[in-house]
Every structure is written in C-alpha cells, then in structure tokens.
Amino acid sequence: MSDIHELSALDLAAAVRRGELDPRDVVEHTLERAGRLGPAVGAFAHLTPDLAREQAAAASRRLSDGGELPPFLGVPVPVKDLAMVAGQPFEAGSAALRGYVAPADDGVTVRLREAGTLMVGKTTTPELGLPSYTEPDVAAPARSPWDPRRSAGGSSGGAAAAVAAGIVPAAHASDGGGSIRIPAAACGLVGLKASRGRVSKGPLGVDGAGLTVDGVVTRTVRDTAAFLDVLSEPWPGDHYLLPGPRSSFLAACGHRPRELRIGVLTRPINVHEAPVHETSLAAVDRAVRLLEEMGHAVTTTQVPFSPEEWEHFNPLWAVGALSAPVPPEAEALLVPLTRWMREQGRQYSGVDYAAAVAAVQRLARSAAQVWRDLDVVLTPALATPAPFIGGMRDDADPAADFEAQKAFTPWTSPWNMLGAPAITIPLHRAEVDGVTLPVGVQLGATRLGDEELLLGLAAALEEADPWPTSPVEPA
C-alpha cells in the first residue's frame, strides 16, 4: 500500500474502514509531516494535536464497536482559520483578533466532524480572507510547494499548501471571489466553488449577499465530489436551498456528459487590459483539444459584462470587510489593504449597498442571456503564474494592490456574482523560470445547480489527461 500521505481522501478512508490503517497512526503520521513540512510552506496558523489525537482515538474505538461508519472516518482535514472550531484559536489571519478562541463550531466544522475527519489544525489565511495571496502579519506566508518562492494564492492559501505538500489529502477552504479556485490553481489542485445555496452556512452563519461558499481543496475530482456530498447536507432554516444530486455528487464523476456546448473565454472580465501569460493560454488550448476529442462543441464566447459593470462587486466586498467585528481599538493593527477596504466600505450608504445587490443580480441575468446557448464556459484559472512572495502585496499603495489582484484573477469573482458553480483543475504543466509549475483552467457552469455536470466533465478530463497527484514536498 502507498504511504499514508500519498493516498487520496477516499482511498485513505477505505483503508481505515478495512482495518489496514489505524486512525491513531494516521494522525501521528500527519502531525509529524505538519510539523516538519508545514512551516516551510506556511500551511498552518495553528496545529491542534490534542484535539486531533482525541478524535483519532474516538475513531479507533468506533471501528472496534462496529456499525455504520461515516464516509471519512480517520481522514485528516484541517479547517481554514476563517471558520470556527469550538475551543480553538480563531484569528482570521489578523493581529486584531490575536488570542480569540472560538466559542462554538461553525456549520462546516460540524459537517466535517460528522463525516469522521480529524481536525489537525487551522490553516493559514490572509487577514479576513480578503486578498488573493496569503501573506498575513501573524503567520508565515503560504507558499506553493512546487516553487516555494511563489505564493500559494489566497485566501485558502494555507489549505492548498497543506494538501499540495502531502500533509493532508484534503483541506477545508472557502470562496468569496475565487478563494478556493485561486490557491487550487496555484498549487496544482482541484477546487470547486459550489452554487449559491448548495453549502449551508449552518445555524451560526448568515448568507448576506450570497457571494461566499465553503468547500475543500483536494488532489482529485472524486475527493472534491465526495466532500460536496458531506458539506451540502442542509440545515433547518436555510435561506437558500437547491435540489440535491440525482444520486450523489461522487456518482456524478462516473457520468460523462455528452455533446456539451462549451464557450472559450480568454479575455479578462473584470479589467480592460490584463496580460494573460502564454502558459495560461496553453492550458486552455490543451483543454480545448481534449474537449473536442470527447465530442463537445467548443466555440469562442464573449465577456458577459463590462469591467465598469463588474465594479458593482466592490461595495459588497468593501462593506463585507467593514462588517468584520474588529474592536475599534484594534483597527490600527489591521494591514493597510484591510484598512483601505474598510474605509471604502464606510463611504457607501445603505442605499448604495442595496443598489449593489440589485446590480449584481441584474448582471447574473445579463450573463445568463449572453451565455444562454452554452452549458460551460472555459477560461484560464489565473492570468499569470502565481506571484513571488511579496510581489503583489503593496502596503504603500493598497489601491494598486487591489488592482493587481484583479488582473491576476480576472475570471474567478464573476462566478461568485452569478452564483453558478465553477471548478478549477490543474490540467497543464509548464516550465516557468526553470521550475515546472501546474497551470489550471476553470470550467464555469452557466446555470445554478450544475455541479453534477461540472464534476462529470472534470472527471473525464482527469481520466483523459491525468495530472500529477503525488505530493510535491517543498524544497
């Protein structure tokens, strides 16, 4: 059998169920790798060895007791430090929240615990999860294990670094403008942003403008699908509710969609001019070739709305930053980008915010009309390779920092606005500055609730042109 850290989440869970692996051995192996490899890639804000060992012991007893077992019993899955785990640090990447301990579990934490996972730590996130890089003042920056000089992306950068470094097979992540898909692409992983309403916030959460969704980053499409089956279980009182899959999201990976209409878009959506690196274009070309060989109808398509219209996203993002419960006396501890975004938020009135919500809803309807003859839109995942650490963060000019992030990720946030699902897969590899890097593409559905279609299509691409899934240990 492969080493523990080489197994997918599904394969590891199966080995535990068969009695080939004891959860206590799994957790010790994982904690050793987390302690040894985690600091080099900035994967963890906090490790939680006591909690993980307690859960592993309980999982081992459950195996001995017999009876029905949860799907991921004994599988280590850390939680991003934007979600609460009762009794554990909850600092959201910010010095302003240093020392805060979560009083309760968030809904996603409950679902992961119910699935039998082992909570080995809180993964690193940038302050309040705002930027597309992970360089908090309170922790080491999250680095791509493929090239530790480069960012692991954000805001789920620590989660992606932990999975890509072979510490864990899957990690909780969340996405309000690309924060699952960006680090997945930067680190050679699979990242699905589910539909609005697919994954509940749980009893303590609120949906707000409906931009953010919880999920995971993994190495395989099947793992991502299986975790969606876990996380999409609804809660009483959910504000949004979508019909469930025909059988399961994991089963959807075995259904190969036939003769889809796929539009190709390589022009940036949220900015007028942004350089698109040759490796990003090559990844799209690779995907087009594979899709055509599968019999899908592939055509070029157009940007669904202008960069000026995209700006309606800004009040939602800025007011969201302002809504973070930062004590007034701790405001000065925030990084310049966060302070700048919160100041932007203060400039919007309640009417401005309501108008932004309405405008984003109109844009979703407009995009649906533009893409009404398409099932999926194929784009690069990122415009360029991930920046070097420190290369995008600009404390002296937060506005320039924000614009650089937009140019780096011109295709992710529109799907948060639309509410439809989108998935990034590491389909391509290319040499950049003497190092082989993964290069992702994004498959964005044009309709709400089309996760099954995306998962089937992504699984077909994975089967036709497998990407490296063995852990890449940091240099």
Tab-separated table of C-alpha atoms in Angstrom:
chain	number	residue	atom	x	y	z
A	1	MET	CA	0.000	0.000	0.000
A	2	SER	CA	1.111	3.555	-0.670
A	3	ASP	CA	2.373	5.713	2.173
A	4	ILE	CA	-0.407	7.365	4.151
A	5	HIS	CA	0.300	10.801	2.722
A	6	GLU	CA	0.154	9.520	-0.868
A	7	LEU	CA	-3.437	8.274	-0.560
A	8	SER	CA	-6.422	10.257	-1.725
A	9	ALA	CA	-9.026	11.055	0.918
A	10	LEU	CA	-11.335	8.335	-0.420
A	11	ASP	CA	-8.546	5.754	-0.541
A	12	LEU	CA	-7.388	6.653	2.960
A	13	ALA	CA	-10.929	6.360	4.300
A	14	ALA	CA	-11.284	2.955	2.623
A	15	ALA	CA	-8.004	1.734	4.151
A	16	VAL	CA	-9.194	2.813	7.596
A	17	ARG	CA	-12.535	1.027	7.144
A	18	ARG	CA	-10.763	-2.174	6.061
A	19	GLY	CA	-8.601	-2.070	9.181
A	20	GLU	CA	-5.387	-1.584	7.212
A	21	LEU	CA	-4.719	1.730	8.952
A	22	ASP	CA	-5.489	2.840	12.483
A	23	PRO	CA	-6.668	6.477	12.783
A	24	ARG	CA	-4.160	6.957	15.618
A	25	ASP	CA	-1.308	6.057	13.275
A	26	VAL	CA	-2.769	8.302	10.591
A	27	VAL	CA	-2.887	11.286	12.910
A	28	GLU	CA	0.664	10.787	14.183
A	29	HIS	CA	1.959	10.495	10.608
A	30	THR	CA	0.062	13.651	9.668
A	31	LEU	CA	1.189	15.674	12.680
A	32	GLU	CA	4.810	14.694	12.032
A	33	ARG	CA	4.576	15.930	8.449
A	34	ALA	CA	2.687	19.043	9.523
A	35	GLY	CA	5.421	19.909	11.998
A	36	ARG	CA	8.218	19.161	9.551
A	37	LEU	CA	6.821	20.418	6.239
A	38	GLY	CA	4.145	22.875	7.290
A	39	PRO	CA	6.433	25.759	8.317
A	40	ALA	CA	8.319	25.687	5.013
A	41	VAL	CA	5.119	26.331	3.053
A	42	GLY	CA	3.229	28.384	5.656
A	43	ALA	CA	0.401	25.863	5.785
A	44	PHE	CA	-0.841	26.271	9.342
A	45	ALA	CA	-1.751	29.166	11.573
A	46	HIS	CA	-2.204	26.699	14.446
A	47	LEU	CA	-1.810	22.959	14.881
A	48	THR	CA	-4.303	21.181	17.150
A	49	PRO	CA	-2.572	17.932	18.163
A	50	ASP	CA	-4.596	17.324	21.330
A	51	LEU	CA	-7.917	17.625	19.516
A	52	ALA	CA	-6.701	15.517	16.591
A	53	ARG	CA	-5.442	12.730	18.864
A	54	GLU	CA	-8.682	12.769	20.846
A	55	GLN	CA	-10.683	12.431	17.621
A	56	ALA	CA	-8.371	9.693	16.304
A	57	ALA	CA	-8.802	7.667	19.492
A	58	ALA	CA	-12.576	8.024	19.231
A	59	ALA	CA	-12.435	6.948	15.575
A	60	SER	CA	-10.397	3.873	16.510
A	61	ARG	CA	-12.963	2.913	19.157
A	62	ARG	CA	-15.744	3.390	16.645
A	63	LEU	CA	-14.063	0.962	14.262
A	64	SER	CA	-13.875	-1.620	17.032
A	65	ASP	CA	-17.508	-1.142	18.002
A	66	GLY	CA	-18.786	-1.968	14.512
A	67	GLY	CA	-21.884	-0.420	12.988
A	68	GLU	CA	-22.263	2.158	10.252
A	69	LEU	CA	-19.233	4.370	9.721
A	70	PRO	CA	-19.113	7.955	8.416
A	71	PRO	CA	-17.563	8.425	4.962
A	72	PHE	CA	-14.238	9.981	6.004
A	73	LEU	CA	-13.559	8.336	9.337
A	74	GLY	CA	-9.904	8.813	10.277
A	75	VAL	CA	-9.079	11.211	7.416
A	76	PRO	CA	-7.159	14.350	8.492
A	77	VAL	CA	-8.823	17.542	7.226
A	78	PRO	CA	-7.746	20.908	8.687
A	79	VAL	CA	-10.098	23.875	8.856
A	80	LYS	CA	-9.294	27.286	7.411
A	81	ASP	CA	-8.837	29.981	10.045
A	82	LEU	CA	-11.924	31.795	8.797
A	83	ALA	CA	-14.207	29.142	10.290
A	84	MET	CA	-14.755	28.499	13.977
A	85	VAL	CA	-13.777	25.301	15.761
A	86	ALA	CA	-15.026	25.376	19.340
A	87	GLY	CA	-12.233	25.863	21.866
A	88	GLN	CA	-9.593	26.526	19.206
A	89	PRO	CA	-7.955	29.780	18.052
A	90	PHE	CA	-9.971	31.843	15.611
A	91	GLU	CA	-7.847	34.758	14.432
A	92	ALA	CA	-8.763	35.096	10.738
A	93	GLY	CA	-5.167	35.924	9.857
A	94	SER	CA	-5.292	39.183	11.812
A	95	ALA	CA	-3.316	40.684	14.678
A	96	ALA	CA	-6.530	42.497	15.594
A	97	LEU	CA	-8.080	39.155	16.593
A	98	ARG	CA	-4.987	37.582	18.134
A	99	GLY	CA	-5.805	35.313	21.056
A	100	TYR	CA	-9.514	34.957	20.281
A	101	VAL	CA	-10.860	31.442	20.933
A	102	ALA	CA	-13.963	30.221	19.098
A	103	PRO	CA	-16.953	29.703	21.412
A	104	ALA	CA	-18.718	27.267	19.054
A	105	ASP	CA	-18.410	25.300	15.842
A	106	ASP	CA	-19.388	26.764	12.504
A	107	GLY	CA	-21.705	24.653	10.356
A	108	VAL	CA	-18.911	23.454	8.085
A	109	THR	CA	-16.927	22.293	11.129
A	110	VAL	CA	-19.903	20.273	12.320
A	111	ARG	CA	-20.344	18.608	8.928
A	112	LEU	CA	-16.658	17.683	8.731
A	113	ARG	CA	-16.746	16.265	12.253
A	114	GLU	CA	-19.894	14.272	11.452
A	115	ALA	CA	-18.059	12.838	8.437
A	116	GLY	CA	-15.383	11.459	10.761
A	117	THR	CA	-12.496	13.731	9.780
A	118	LEU	CA	-9.632	14.560	12.130
A	119	MET	CA	-9.116	18.285	12.769
A	120	VAL	CA	-5.332	18.558	12.782
A	121	GLY	CA	-5.052	22.338	12.592
A	122	LYS	CA	-6.243	25.729	11.397
A	123	THR	CA	-4.786	26.640	8.021
A	124	THR	CA	-3.266	29.995	7.202
A	125	THR	CA	-5.397	32.706	5.625
A	126	PRO	CA	-4.688	36.339	4.814
A	127	GLU	CA	-6.338	38.903	7.033
A	128	LEU	CA	-10.117	38.356	6.965
A	129	GLY	CA	-9.635	36.289	3.809
A	130	LEU	CA	-9.564	39.390	1.630
A	131	PRO	CA	-6.627	39.145	-0.843
A	132	SER	CA	-5.745	36.550	-3.472
A	133	TYR	CA	-2.376	35.926	-1.805
A	134	THR	CA	-1.783	34.609	1.734
A	135	GLU	CA	0.764	36.793	3.498
A	136	PRO	CA	-0.640	37.627	6.949
A	137	ASP	CA	1.325	39.608	9.504
A	138	VAL	CA	0.566	36.977	12.165
A	139	ALA	CA	1.891	33.882	10.345
A	140	ALA	CA	4.346	32.794	7.699
A	141	PRO	CA	3.197	33.329	4.103
A	142	ALA	CA	1.607	30.367	2.347
A	143	ARG	CA	3.936	29.126	-0.403
A	144	SER	CA	3.416	26.813	-3.351
A	145	PRO	CA	5.247	23.527	-2.718
A	146	TRP	CA	6.008	23.428	-6.446
A	147	ASP	CA	8.094	26.593	-6.116
A	148	PRO	CA	8.343	27.925	-2.537
A	149	ARG	CA	9.396	31.320	-3.863
A	150	ARG	CA	5.842	31.738	-5.119
A	151	SER	CA	2.567	32.406	-3.365
A	152	ALA	CA	0.138	29.567	-2.730
A	153	GLY	CA	-2.619	32.015	-3.632
A	154	GLY	CA	-5.448	33.127	-1.395
A	155	SER	CA	-7.376	33.254	0.569
A	156	SER	CA	-7.274	29.470	1.188
A	157	GLY	CA	-3.517	29.517	0.670
A	158	GLY	CA	-2.586	27.548	3.766
A	159	ALA	CA	-5.164	24.891	2.912
A	160	ALA	CA	-3.766	24.473	-0.601
A	161	ALA	CA	-0.168	24.413	0.648
A	162	ALA	CA	-1.040	21.678	3.166
A	163	VAL	CA	-2.618	19.468	0.503
A	164	ALA	CA	-0.030	20.091	-2.212
A	165	ALA	CA	2.821	19.385	0.225
A	166	GLY	CA	1.320	15.994	1.003
A	167	ILE	CA	0.475	16.758	4.619
A	168	VAL	CA	-3.259	16.078	4.265
A	169	PRO	CA	-5.336	14.721	1.356
A	170	ALA	CA	-7.967	17.452	1.634
A	171	ALA	CA	-8.472	20.720	3.476
A	172	HIS	CA	-11.436	22.952	4.171
A	173	ALA	CA	-11.483	26.114	2.061
A	174	SER	CA	-13.895	28.956	1.313
A	175	ASP	CA	-14.519	31.183	-1.681
A	176	GLY	CA	-15.970	34.703	-1.887
A	177	GLY	CA	-14.186	35.867	-5.037
A	178	GLY	CA	-12.052	32.889	-6.028
A	179	SER	CA	-10.502	31.888	-2.712
A	180	ILE	CA	-10.885	28.146	-3.327
A	181	ARG	CA	-10.077	28.196	-7.030
A	182	ILE	CA	-7.103	30.593	-6.942
A	183	PRO	CA	-4.952	28.598	-4.482
A	184	ALA	CA	-6.038	25.331	-6.082
A	185	ALA	CA	-4.713	26.597	-9.407
A	186	ALA	CA	-1.525	27.970	-7.861
A	187	CYS	CA	-0.779	24.654	-6.131
A	188	GLY	CA	-1.919	22.098	-8.727
A	189	LEU	CA	-5.141	21.031	-7.000
A	190	VAL	CA	-8.843	20.676	-7.668
A	191	GLY	CA	-11.014	23.495	-6.339
A	192	LEU	CA	-14.800	23.703	-6.672
A	193	LYS	CA	-16.880	26.742	-5.798
A	194	ALA	CA	-20.339	25.299	-5.442
A	195	SER	CA	-23.566	27.036	-6.380
A	196	ARG	CA	-25.082	29.681	-4.192
A	197	GLY	CA	-27.241	27.774	-1.742
A	198	ARG	CA	-25.507	24.435	-2.192
A	199	VAL	CA	-23.498	24.514	1.078
A	200	SER	CA	-25.287	25.929	4.087
A	201	LYS	CA	-23.646	28.357	6.497
A	202	GLY	CA	-25.261	26.449	9.347
A	203	PRO	CA	-27.081	27.734	12.434
A	204	LEU	CA	-24.500	30.429	13.265
A	205	GLY	CA	-23.972	31.688	9.716
A	206	VAL	CA	-25.657	34.262	7.512
A	207	ASP	CA	-25.706	34.349	3.719
A	208	GLY	CA	-25.563	38.115	3.269
A	209	ALA	CA	-25.028	38.966	-0.382
A	210	GLY	CA	-24.588	35.269	-1.170
A	211	LEU	CA	-21.050	35.565	-2.521
A	212	THR	CA	-19.205	33.125	-0.272
A	213	VAL	CA	-19.351	29.343	-0.134
A	214	ASP	CA	-17.453	26.699	1.825
A	215	GLY	CA	-15.743	23.750	0.188
A	216	VAL	CA	-12.423	21.927	0.035
A	217	VAL	CA	-9.223	21.721	-1.956
A	218	THR	CA	-8.137	18.215	-2.940
A	219	ARG	CA	-5.906	16.365	-5.396
A	220	THR	CA	-8.683	14.552	-7.261
A	221	VAL	CA	-12.099	15.351	-8.665
A	222	ARG	CA	-13.620	12.352	-6.881
A	223	ASP	CA	-12.419	13.585	-3.489
A	224	THR	CA	-13.903	17.003	-4.169
A	225	ALA	CA	-17.219	15.437	-5.173
A	226	ALA	CA	-17.336	13.191	-2.099
A	227	PHE	CA	-16.757	16.144	0.222
A	228	LEU	CA	-19.519	18.065	-1.529
A	229	ASP	CA	-21.847	15.192	-0.618
A	230	VAL	CA	-20.844	15.779	3.014
A	231	LEU	CA	-20.980	19.579	3.047
A	232	SER	CA	-24.182	20.024	1.040
A	233	GLU	CA	-26.375	18.474	3.732
A	234	PRO	CA	-28.896	21.250	4.504
A	235	TRP	CA	-29.706	22.785	7.876
A	236	PRO	CA	-33.121	23.872	9.152
A	237	GLY	CA	-33.809	27.487	8.317
A	238	ASP	CA	-31.517	27.722	5.301
A	239	HIS	CA	-32.052	30.918	3.336
A	240	TYR	CA	-31.190	29.239	0.023
A	241	LEU	CA	-31.954	25.624	-0.833
A	242	LEU	CA	-31.135	23.717	-4.020
A	243	PRO	CA	-32.346	20.267	-5.054
A	244	GLY	CA	-29.846	17.536	-4.241
A	245	PRO	CA	-27.998	15.400	-6.797
A	246	ARG	CA	-29.732	12.610	-8.691
A	247	SER	CA	-27.845	10.070	-6.582
A	248	SER	CA	-24.649	11.604	-5.219
A	249	PHE	CA	-22.023	14.066	-6.376
A	250	LEU	CA	-19.455	11.295	-6.188
A	251	ALA	CA	-21.559	9.168	-8.537
A	252	ALA	CA	-21.706	12.129	-10.938
A	253	CYS	CA	-17.969	11.679	-11.540
A	254	GLY	CA	-18.803	8.481	-13.392
A	255	HIS	CA	-21.331	10.140	-15.690
A	256	ARG	CA	-19.664	11.507	-18.817
A	257	PRO	CA	-21.601	14.494	-20.192
A	258	ARG	CA	-22.328	14.185	-23.905
A	259	GLU	CA	-22.095	16.882	-26.584
A	260	LEU	CA	-21.876	19.886	-24.305
A	261	ARG	CA	-21.790	23.408	-25.693
A	262	ILE	CA	-18.619	24.961	-24.305
A	263	GLY	CA	-17.608	28.577	-24.784
A	264	VAL	CA	-13.949	29.603	-24.566
A	265	LEU	CA	-13.151	32.956	-22.969
A	266	THR	CA	-9.568	34.149	-22.569
A	267	ARG	CA	-10.317	37.864	-22.453
A	268	PRO	CA	-10.346	39.217	-18.866
A	269	ILE	CA	-13.758	40.076	-17.453
A	270	ASN	CA	-13.078	42.463	-14.596
A	271	VAL	CA	-10.411	44.683	-16.196
A	272	HIS	CA	-9.956	46.155	-19.655
A	273	GLU	CA	-6.316	45.261	-20.034
A	274	ALA	CA	-4.535	42.482	-18.210
A	275	PRO	CA	-1.652	40.412	-19.544
A	276	VAL	CA	-2.552	36.756	-19.989
A	277	HIS	CA	0.544	34.587	-19.729
A	278	GLU	CA	1.357	32.149	-22.508
A	279	THR	CA	1.132	29.238	-20.067
A	280	SER	CA	-2.444	30.174	-19.168
A	281	LEU	CA	-3.383	30.265	-22.839
A	282	ALA	CA	-1.592	26.952	-23.436
A	283	ALA	CA	-3.648	25.367	-20.638
A	284	VAL	CA	-6.860	26.471	-22.344
A	285	ASP	CA	-5.610	25.143	-25.689
A	286	ARG	CA	-4.884	21.790	-24.043
A	287	ALA	CA	-8.383	21.685	-22.587
A	288	VAL	CA	-9.968	22.624	-25.925
A	289	ARG	CA	-8.174	19.784	-27.690
A	290	LEU	CA	-9.327	17.257	-25.102
A	291	LEU	CA	-12.884	18.531	-25.083
A	292	GLU	CA	-13.148	18.389	-28.855
A	293	GLU	CA	-11.772	14.843	-28.835
A	294	MET	CA	-14.590	13.958	-26.414
A	295	GLY	CA	-17.153	15.242	-28.889
A	296	HIS	CA	-18.111	18.519	-27.255
A	297	ALA	CA	-18.915	21.598	-29.353
A	298	VAL	CA	-16.297	24.216	-28.473
A	299	THR	CA	-16.637	27.827	-29.650
A	300	THR	CA	-15.352	31.201	-28.566
A	301	THR	CA	-17.645	33.330	-26.432
A	302	GLN	CA	-17.839	36.902	-25.236
A	303	VAL	CA	-17.408	38.714	-21.941
A	304	PRO	CA	-20.853	38.829	-20.291
A	305	PHE	CA	-20.494	42.320	-18.842
A	306	SER	CA	-18.021	45.192	-18.851
A	307	PRO	CA	-15.338	45.924	-16.248
A	308	GLU	CA	-17.337	49.017	-15.290
A	309	GLU	CA	-20.340	46.817	-14.548
A	310	TRP	CA	-18.101	44.449	-12.576
A	311	GLU	CA	-17.365	47.375	-10.242
A	312	HIS	CA	-20.777	46.764	-8.664
A	313	PHE	CA	-18.963	43.954	-6.832
A	314	ASN	CA	-16.822	46.464	-4.938
A	315	PRO	CA	-19.412	47.757	-2.424
A	316	LEU	CA	-20.291	44.197	-1.462
A	317	TRP	CA	-16.640	43.308	-0.920
A	318	ALA	CA	-15.762	46.542	0.900
A	319	VAL	CA	-18.803	46.519	3.173
A	320	GLY	CA	-18.089	42.868	3.874
A	321	ALA	CA	-14.609	43.857	5.081
A	322	LEU	CA	-16.122	46.645	7.180
A	323	SER	CA	-18.600	44.200	8.723
A	324	ALA	CA	-15.828	42.135	10.344
A	325	PRO	CA	-16.127	42.515	14.133
A	326	VAL	CA	-12.854	44.326	14.717
A	327	PRO	CA	-12.688	46.206	18.043
A	328	PRO	CA	-12.172	49.943	17.409
A	329	GLU	CA	-9.005	49.962	19.485
A	330	ALA	CA	-7.571	47.194	17.268
A	331	GLU	CA	-8.199	48.941	13.949
A	332	ALA	CA	-4.594	50.154	13.794
A	333	LEU	CA	-3.400	46.536	13.912
A	334	LEU	CA	-5.008	45.755	10.565
A	335	VAL	CA	-2.857	45.557	7.440
A	336	PRO	CA	-3.049	48.536	5.045
A	337	LEU	CA	-5.168	46.680	2.470
A	338	THR	CA	-7.811	45.815	5.061
A	339	ARG	CA	-7.895	49.363	6.448
A	340	TRP	CA	-8.238	50.724	2.904
A	341	MET	CA	-11.092	48.346	2.070
A	342	ARG	CA	-12.895	49.144	5.318
A	343	GLU	CA	-12.544	52.841	4.576
A	344	GLN	CA	-14.066	52.214	1.152
A	345	GLY	CA	-16.916	50.433	2.915
A	346	ARG	CA	-17.578	53.464	5.125
A	347	GLN	CA	-18.143	55.593	2.033
A	348	TYR	CA	-21.136	53.534	0.900
A	349	SER	CA	-24.599	54.234	2.249
A	350	GLY	CA	-27.276	51.654	2.905
A	351	VAL	CA	-28.893	52.678	-0.383
A	352	ASP	CA	-25.549	52.168	-2.176
A	353	TYR	CA	-25.272	48.670	-0.761
A	354	ALA	CA	-28.837	47.771	-1.720
A	355	ALA	CA	-28.205	49.116	-5.208
A	356	ALA	CA	-25.070	46.960	-5.490
A	357	VAL	CA	-27.005	43.839	-4.506
A	358	ALA	CA	-29.609	44.636	-7.154
A	359	ALA	CA	-26.959	45.420	-9.771
A	360	VAL	CA	-25.171	42.106	-9.214
A	361	GLN	CA	-28.472	40.281	-9.580
A	362	ARG	CA	-29.076	42.083	-12.878
A	363	LEU	CA	-25.583	41.126	-14.049
A	364	ALA	CA	-26.358	37.483	-13.316
A	365	ARG	CA	-29.439	37.716	-15.512
A	366	SER	CA	-27.457	39.524	-18.209
A	367	ALA	CA	-24.759	36.838	-18.219
A	368	ALA	CA	-27.421	34.139	-18.403
A	369	GLN	CA	-28.719	35.779	-21.569
A	370	VAL	CA	-25.272	36.172	-23.136
A	371	TRP	CA	-24.438	32.523	-22.393
A	372	ARG	CA	-27.914	31.050	-22.861
A	373	ASP	CA	-26.700	28.767	-25.676
A	374	LEU	CA	-23.789	27.403	-23.626
A	375	ASP	CA	-23.520	24.795	-20.873
A	376	VAL	CA	-19.996	25.635	-19.683
A	377	VAL	CA	-17.511	28.487	-20.095
A	378	LEU	CA	-13.827	27.541	-20.222
A	379	THR	CA	-11.295	30.139	-19.054
A	380	PRO	CA	-7.783	30.167	-17.677
A	381	ALA	CA	-7.823	29.731	-13.911
A	382	LEU	CA	-5.316	32.568	-13.424
A	383	ALA	CA	-3.965	35.166	-15.808
A	384	THR	CA	-0.331	34.570	-14.834
A	385	PRO	CA	1.742	32.207	-12.714
A	386	ALA	CA	1.433	32.887	-9.009
A	387	PRO	CA	3.466	35.906	-7.910
A	388	PHE	CA	6.609	35.628	-5.857
A	389	ILE	CA	6.093	36.175	-2.144
A	390	GLY	CA	5.821	39.912	-1.574
A	391	GLY	CA	5.430	40.610	-5.262
A	392	MET	CA	1.749	41.582	-5.145
A	393	ARG	CA	1.215	42.866	-1.615
A	394	ASP	CA	1.713	46.633	-1.639
A	395	ASP	CA	1.317	48.215	1.787
A	396	ALA	CA	2.315	51.614	0.421
A	397	ASP	CA	-0.496	51.630	-2.173
A	398	PRO	CA	-3.415	49.331	-1.260
A	399	ALA	CA	-5.407	50.538	-4.269
A	400	ALA	CA	-2.636	49.327	-6.586
A	401	ASP	CA	-2.513	46.078	-4.609
A	402	PHE	CA	-6.245	45.564	-5.260
A	403	GLU	CA	-5.890	46.314	-8.974
A	404	ALA	CA	-3.014	43.831	-9.256
A	405	GLN	CA	-5.194	41.160	-7.656
A	406	LYS	CA	-7.959	41.855	-10.170
A	407	ALA	CA	-5.525	41.449	-13.070
A	408	PHE	CA	-4.207	38.193	-11.572
A	409	THR	CA	-7.702	36.711	-11.160
A	410	PRO	CA	-9.934	38.181	-13.873
A	411	TRP	CA	-12.252	35.147	-14.214
A	412	THR	CA	-12.990	33.915	-10.682
A	413	SER	CA	-15.142	36.564	-8.986
A	414	PRO	CA	-17.765	36.727	-11.787
A	415	TRP	CA	-18.932	33.237	-10.787
A	416	ASN	CA	-19.416	34.417	-7.199
A	417	MET	CA	-21.588	37.178	-8.592
A	418	LEU	CA	-23.502	34.795	-10.867
A	419	GLY	CA	-23.963	32.171	-8.167
A	420	ALA	CA	-23.332	29.297	-10.593
A	421	PRO	CA	-20.682	26.677	-9.781
A	422	ALA	CA	-17.132	26.764	-11.149
A	423	ILE	CA	-14.227	24.366	-10.788
A	424	THR	CA	-10.505	24.709	-11.431
A	425	ILE	CA	-8.418	21.691	-12.387
A	426	PRO	CA	-4.610	21.534	-12.849
A	427	LEU	CA	-4.739	20.262	-16.402
A	428	HIS	CA	-1.477	21.713	-17.703
A	429	ARG	CA	2.178	21.848	-16.635
A	430	ALA	CA	4.764	24.326	-17.864
A	431	GLU	CA	8.312	25.395	-17.087
A	432	VAL	CA	8.482	28.931	-15.707
A	433	ASP	CA	11.791	30.411	-14.574
A	434	GLY	CA	13.368	26.974	-14.608
A	435	VAL	CA	10.701	25.320	-12.437
A	436	THR	CA	7.799	23.123	-13.540
A	437	LEU	CA	4.529	24.625	-12.362
A	438	PRO	CA	0.937	23.383	-12.553
A	439	VAL	CA	-1.333	25.552	-14.698
A	440	GLY	CA	-5.063	25.379	-14.185
A	441	VAL	CA	-8.173	26.006	-16.201
A	442	GLN	CA	-11.595	26.979	-14.925
A	443	LEU	CA	-14.831	25.334	-16.007
A	444	GLY	CA	-17.729	27.609	-15.111
A	445	ALA	CA	-21.306	26.424	-15.399
A	446	THR	CA	-23.818	28.801	-16.909
A	447	ARG	CA	-26.678	27.601	-14.718
A	448	LEU	CA	-27.182	27.398	-10.989
A	449	GLY	CA	-27.045	23.871	-9.588
A	450	ASP	CA	-24.956	22.271	-12.331
A	451	GLU	CA	-22.313	20.725	-10.050
A	452	GLU	CA	-23.021	17.239	-11.378
A	453	LEU	CA	-22.304	18.343	-14.928
A	454	LEU	CA	-19.050	20.074	-13.915
A	455	LEU	CA	-17.854	17.135	-11.834
A	456	GLY	CA	-18.556	14.674	-14.635
A	457	LEU	CA	-16.733	16.866	-17.135
A	458	ALA	CA	-13.775	17.493	-14.826
A	459	ALA	CA	-13.501	13.774	-14.039
A	460	ALA	CA	-13.490	12.993	-17.747
A	461	LEU	CA	-10.629	15.434	-18.304
A	462	GLU	CA	-8.741	13.976	-15.342
A	463	GLU	CA	-9.134	10.488	-16.804
A	464	ALA	CA	-8.123	11.571	-20.297
A	465	ASP	CA	-5.060	13.555	-19.211
A	466	PRO	CA	-4.155	12.785	-15.575
A	467	TRP	CA	-2.296	15.413	-13.605
A	468	PRO	CA	0.359	14.615	-11.012
A	469	THR	CA	-1.289	13.653	-7.711
A	470	SER	CA	1.771	12.524	-5.758
A	471	PRO	CA	2.707	15.041	-3.079
A	472	VAL	CA	5.339	17.542	-4.062
A	473	GLU	CA	7.442	18.108	-0.960
A	474	PRO	CA	8.797	21.639	-0.543
A	475	ALA	CA	12.403	22.231	-1.463
